[in-house]
Amino acid sequence: MPIFNDLNLNDWEKSEIWTDSLWIIHERDKTGKHNGFYHGNFIPQIPHQFILRYTKKNEIVFDPFIGSGTTAYEAENLNRNFIGIDIQKELVDYVKKNIEPKNNFSDLITGDSTKIETFKKAKEVLKNHKKKNVQLAILHPPYANIIKFSQLKGDLSNTKSLKEFLEKFSAVLKNTIEILEKDRYLVIVIGDKYTAGRWIPLGFYCLNEAQKLGLTLKSIIIKNMEGNRAKRNKESIWRYRALSSDYYIFKHEYILIFKNSPWNI
Ligand SMILES: C[S@@+](CC[C@H](N)C(=O)[O-])C[C@H]1O[C@@H](n2cnc3c(N)ncnc32)[C@H](O)[C@@H]1O
């Protein structure tokens, strides 16, 4: 029996947990506090699934790229504690205003997740709650520079090269692993990008960074992507462009699931 969740396996047929590696989701969950205003957010079903699958009630979910707070709201809905970081103060303040967990804590930090100093604050938060570790980490970084999230220097969407992006992402991973309980789970949500006529497999590169840090890969989920706002309603233009060239249109992204157990590559 898993010791990392509250699923009742005597009633497994009724479980709402998805166990396939292909996720086709046509509609985002817009209930509760999820309004989807933030360009570059992920759908609430993603943190919902992983919080249920990989944590028990009152454990701690961690997100070093809070954005509009999708993970924070799901943690609140599912009675989990939450610690999160984002480099943009306005976003952190906005999410803070909307969070009001009843019997749990939700602590949001403004800072750069690549920096050890920022994680010192996260460790301080843990200490204040008399905890040492988080039990689940969900990382949804910028997909390199596809969407510019801010003008801030430390923002991963302002990195100038793939090398710089991967170094910074690796720093976030390293900091996260330090506070993640041993044998618990870390999830990365990432898509690829296309630059100057070349497909850049960001998903595979990020997978590699996680493996270099000793995480054990448990699953790769392929999830459909229903066009971003710029692409929505322009399907035929993109199809024409693809047909008149030699590439395929992005319709998927990756969800990479790792266990924090040593694995030597
Ligand atoms: C893809 S979005 C996350 C969206 C989030 N999952 C949601 O549903 O709203 C990436 C976020 O990372 C933040 N970010 C970029 N670089 C960062 C850094 N170095 N440290 C902390 N946050 C950073 C951006 O401000 C942005 O909000």
PDB file of N, CA and C in Angstrom, residues 62 64-65 113-115 119 137-141 156 165-180 186-189 205-215 256 258 260:
ATOM      1  N   PHE A  62       5.082  22.166  -2.626  1.00  0.00           N
ATOM      2  CA  PHE A  62       5.994  23.279  -2.898  1.00  0.00           C
ATOM      3  C   PHE A  62       6.006  23.600  -4.393  1.00  0.00           C
ATOM      4  N   PRO A  64       8.133  26.382  -6.875  1.00  0.00           N
ATOM      5  CA  PRO A  64       9.069  27.512  -6.993  1.00  0.00           C
ATOM      6  C   PRO A  64       8.760  28.479  -8.132  1.00  0.00           C
ATOM      7  N   PHE A  65       7.646  28.234  -8.860  1.00  0.00           N
ATOM      8  CA  PHE A  65       7.217  29.143  -9.939  1.00  0.00           C
ATOM      9  C   PHE A  65       5.696  29.338  -9.802  1.00  0.00           C
ATOM     10  N   SER A 113      14.139  31.848  -7.482  1.00  0.00           N
ATOM     11  CA  SER A 113      14.274  30.453  -7.050  1.00  0.00           C
ATOM     12  C   SER A 113      15.617  29.823  -7.406  1.00  0.00           C
ATOM     13  N   THR A 114      16.434  30.539  -8.196  1.00  0.00           N
ATOM     14  CA  THR A 114      17.760  29.985  -8.482  1.00  0.00           C
ATOM     15  C   THR A 114      18.701  30.267  -7.301  1.00  0.00           C
ATOM     16  N   LYS A 115      18.298  31.181  -6.420  1.00  0.00           N
ATOM     17  CA  LYS A 115      19.207  31.668  -5.371  1.00  0.00           C
ATOM     18  C   LYS A 115      19.061  30.913  -4.049  1.00  0.00           C
ATOM     19  N   PHE A 119      15.891  30.299  -0.906  1.00  0.00           N
ATOM     20  CA  PHE A 119      15.545  29.030  -0.258  1.00  0.00           C
ATOM     21  C   PHE A 119      15.807  29.068   1.244  1.00  0.00           C
ATOM     22  N   ALA A 137       6.987  18.492  -4.908  1.00  0.00           N
ATOM     23  CA  ALA A 137       7.389  19.732  -5.586  1.00  0.00           C
ATOM     24  C   ALA A 137       6.829  19.696  -7.004  1.00  0.00           C
ATOM     25  N   ILE A 138       6.169  20.790  -7.385  1.00  0.00           N
ATOM     26  CA  ILE A 138       5.644  20.898  -8.749  1.00  0.00           C
ATOM     27  C   ILE A 138       6.320  22.104  -9.400  1.00  0.00           C
ATOM     28  N   LEU A 139       7.045  21.854 -10.492  1.00  0.00           N
ATOM     29  CA  LEU A 139       7.811  22.927 -11.155  1.00  0.00           C
ATOM     30  C   LEU A 139       7.262  23.174 -12.553  1.00  0.00           C
ATOM     31  N   HIS A 140       6.786  24.381 -12.754  1.00  0.00           N
ATOM     32  CA  HIS A 140       6.286  24.777 -14.079  1.00  0.00           C
ATOM     33  C   HIS A 140       7.058  26.031 -14.499  1.00  0.00           C
ATOM     34  N   PRO A 141       8.287  25.834 -14.978  1.00  0.00           N
ATOM     35  CA  PRO A 141       9.126  26.989 -15.316  1.00  0.00           C
ATOM     36  C   PRO A 141       8.669  27.642 -16.626  1.00  0.00           C
ATOM     37  N   LEU A 156      13.633  33.371 -15.567  1.00  0.00           N
ATOM     38  CA  LEU A 156      14.129  32.356 -16.507  1.00  0.00           C
ATOM     39  C   LEU A 156      13.661  32.613 -17.942  1.00  0.00           C
ATOM     40  N   PHE A 165      19.559  29.020 -19.696  1.00  0.00           N
ATOM     41  CA  PHE A 165      18.267  28.559 -19.177  1.00  0.00           C
ATOM     42  C   PHE A 165      18.445  27.264 -18.368  1.00  0.00           C
ATOM     43  N   LEU A 166      19.189  26.328 -18.946  1.00  0.00           N
ATOM     44  CA  LEU A 166      19.346  25.021 -18.282  1.00  0.00           C
ATOM     45  C   LEU A 166      20.154  25.152 -16.986  1.00  0.00           C
ATOM     46  N   GLU A 167      21.165  26.032 -16.993  1.00  0.00           N
ATOM     47  CA  GLU A 167      21.947  26.229 -15.747  1.00  0.00           C
ATOM     48  C   GLU A 167      21.032  26.762 -14.647  1.00  0.00           C
ATOM     49  N   LYS A 168      20.185  27.727 -15.020  1.00  0.00           N
ATOM     50  CA  LYS A 168      19.314  28.332 -14.008  1.00  0.00           C
ATOM     51  C   LYS A 168      18.246  27.330 -13.560  1.00  0.00           C
ATOM     52  N   PHE A 169      17.696  26.582 -14.517  1.00  0.00           N
ATOM     53  CA  PHE A 169      16.681  25.593 -14.144  1.00  0.00           C
ATOM     54  C   PHE A 169      17.293  24.538 -13.220  1.00  0.00           C
ATOM     55  N   SER A 170      18.518  24.147 -13.527  1.00  0.00           N
ATOM     56  CA  SER A 170      19.205  23.159 -12.705  1.00  0.00           C
ATOM     57  C   SER A 170      19.419  23.693 -11.283  1.00  0.00           C
ATOM     58  N   ALA A 171      19.712  25.004 -11.177  1.00  0.00           N
ATOM     59  CA  ALA A 171      19.899  25.606  -9.844  1.00  0.00           C
ATOM     60  C   ALA A 171      18.587  25.517  -9.045  1.00  0.00           C
ATOM     61  N   VAL A 172      17.457  25.759  -9.727  1.00  0.00           N
ATOM     62  CA  VAL A 172      16.158  25.668  -9.034  1.00  0.00           C
ATOM     63  C   VAL A 172      15.912  24.221  -8.582  1.00  0.00           C
ATOM     64  N   LEU A 173      16.231  23.299  -9.477  1.00  0.00           N
ATOM     65  CA  LEU A 173      16.053  21.872  -9.126  1.00  0.00           C
ATOM     66  C   LEU A 173      16.887  21.513  -7.903  1.00  0.00           C
ATOM     67  N   LYS A 174      18.147  21.959  -7.925  1.00  0.00           N
ATOM     68  CA  LYS A 174      19.069  21.613  -6.836  1.00  0.00           C
ATOM     69  C   LYS A 174      18.542  22.166  -5.507  1.00  0.00           C
ATOM     70  N   ASN A 175      18.123  23.430  -5.520  1.00  0.00           N
ATOM     71  CA  ASN A 175      17.574  24.036  -4.297  1.00  0.00           C
ATOM     72  C   ASN A 175      16.340  23.282  -3.829  1.00  0.00           C
ATOM     73  N   THR A 176      15.504  22.877  -4.795  1.00  0.00           N
ATOM     74  CA  THR A 176      14.248  22.187  -4.451  1.00  0.00           C
ATOM     75  C   THR A 176      14.529  20.819  -3.835  1.00  0.00           C
ATOM     76  N   ILE A 177      15.475  20.093  -4.443  1.00  0.00           N
ATOM     77  CA  ILE A 177      15.792  18.743  -3.948  1.00  0.00           C
ATOM     78  C   ILE A 177      16.259  18.806  -2.492  1.00  0.00           C
ATOM     79  N   GLU A 178      16.948  19.912  -2.173  1.00  0.00           N
ATOM     80  CA  GLU A 178      17.455  20.052  -0.791  1.00  0.00           C
ATOM     81  C   GLU A 178      16.352  20.076   0.253  1.00  0.00           C
ATOM     82  N   ILE A 179      15.168  20.588  -0.131  1.00  0.00           N
ATOM     83  CA  ILE A 179      14.092  20.640   0.877  1.00  0.00           C
ATOM     84  C   ILE A 179      13.026  19.558   0.651  1.00  0.00           C
ATOM     85  N   LEU A 180      13.222  18.744  -0.392  1.00  0.00           N
ATOM     86  CA  LEU A 180      12.229  17.705  -0.686  1.00  0.00           C
ATOM     87  C   LEU A 180      12.556  16.442   0.115  1.00  0.00           C
ATOM     88  N   LEU A 186       8.786  14.758  -7.367  1.00  0.00           N
ATOM     89  CA  LEU A 186       9.013  16.059  -7.985  1.00  0.00           C
ATOM     90  C   LEU A 186       8.482  15.985  -9.416  1.00  0.00           C
ATOM     91  N   VAL A 187       7.658  16.961  -9.766  1.00  0.00           N
ATOM     92  CA  VAL A 187       7.001  16.948 -11.078  1.00  0.00           C
ATOM     93  C   VAL A 187       7.435  18.184 -11.872  1.00  0.00           C
ATOM     94  N   ILE A 188       7.833  17.975 -13.120  1.00  0.00           N
ATOM     95  CA  ILE A 188       8.190  19.105 -13.997  1.00  0.00           C
ATOM     96  C   ILE A 188       7.187  19.154 -15.152  1.00  0.00           C
ATOM     97  N   VAL A 189       6.634  20.341 -15.387  1.00  0.00           N
ATOM     98  CA  VAL A 189       5.725  20.517 -16.527  1.00  0.00           C
ATOM     99  C   VAL A 189       6.435  21.442 -17.516  1.00  0.00           C
ATOM    100  N   TYR A 205      15.886  18.126 -22.485  1.00  0.00           N
ATOM    101  CA  TYR A 205      17.023  18.747 -21.798  1.00  0.00           C
ATOM    102  C   TYR A 205      16.752  18.862 -20.290  1.00  0.00           C
ATOM    103  N   CYS A 206      15.521  19.269 -19.954  1.00  0.00           N
ATOM    104  CA  CYS A 206      15.191  19.426 -18.519  1.00  0.00           C
ATOM    105  C   CYS A 206      15.199  18.063 -17.830  1.00  0.00           C
ATOM    106  N   LEU A 207      14.716  17.051 -18.525  1.00  0.00           N
ATOM    107  CA  LEU A 207      14.734  15.679 -17.993  1.00  0.00           C
ATOM    108  C   LEU A 207      16.181  15.289 -17.658  1.00  0.00           C
ATOM    109  N   ASN A 208      17.065  15.621 -18.576  1.00  0.00           N
ATOM    110  CA  ASN A 208      18.481  15.304 -18.404  1.00  0.00           C
ATOM    111  C   ASN A 208      19.064  16.011 -17.179  1.00  0.00           C
ATOM    112  N   GLU A 209      18.692  17.293 -16.994  1.00  0.00           N
ATOM    113  CA  GLU A 209      19.203  18.042 -15.833  1.00  0.00           C
ATOM    114  C   GLU A 209      18.766  17.364 -14.535  1.00  0.00           C
ATOM    115  N   ALA A 210      17.513  16.915 -14.509  1.00  0.00           N
ATOM    116  CA  ALA A 210      16.994  16.275 -13.289  1.00  0.00           C
ATOM    117  C   ALA A 210      17.735  14.966 -13.031  1.00  0.00           C
ATOM    118  N   GLN A 211      18.003  14.230 -14.094  1.00  0.00           N
ATOM    119  CA  GLN A 211      18.720  12.958 -13.915  1.00  0.00           C
ATOM    120  C   GLN A 211      20.151  13.189 -13.469  1.00  0.00           C
ATOM    121  N   LYS A 212      20.770  14.275 -13.989  1.00  0.00           N
ATOM    122  CA  LYS A 212      22.150  14.573 -13.587  1.00  0.00           C
ATOM    123  C   LYS A 212      22.228  14.840 -12.081  1.00  0.00           C
ATOM    124  N   LEU A 213      21.110  15.344 -11.518  1.00  0.00           N
ATOM    125  CA  LEU A 213      21.093  15.646 -10.081  1.00  0.00           C
ATOM    126  C   LEU A 213      20.670  14.429  -9.257  1.00  0.00           C
ATOM    127  N   GLY A 214      20.505  13.295  -9.937  1.00  0.00           N
ATOM    128  CA  GLY A 214      20.280  12.044  -9.199  1.00  0.00           C
ATOM    129  C   GLY A 214      18.827  11.662  -8.977  1.00  0.00           C
ATOM    130  N   LEU A 215      17.889  12.419  -9.549  1.00  0.00           N
ATOM    131  CA  LEU A 215      16.480  12.043  -9.382  1.00  0.00           C
ATOM    132  C   LEU A 215      16.176  10.814 -10.235  1.00  0.00           C
ATOM    133  N   LEU A 256       6.942  15.418 -16.381  1.00  0.00           N
ATOM    134  CA  LEU A 256       8.002  14.472 -16.013  1.00  0.00           C
ATOM    135  C   LEU A 256       7.905  14.220 -14.515  1.00  0.00           C
ATOM    136  N   PHE A 258       9.446  12.464 -11.142  1.00  0.00           N
ATOM    137  CA  PHE A 258      10.668  11.893 -10.558  1.00  0.00           C
ATOM    138  C   PHE A 258      10.450  11.558  -9.091  1.00  0.00           C
ATOM    139  N   ASN A 260      12.539  11.276  -5.474  1.00  0.00           N
ATOM    140  CA  ASN A 260      13.767  11.775  -4.852  1.00  0.00           C
ATOM    141  C   ASN A 260      14.506  10.624  -4.171  1.00  0.00           C
TER     142      ASN A 260
END
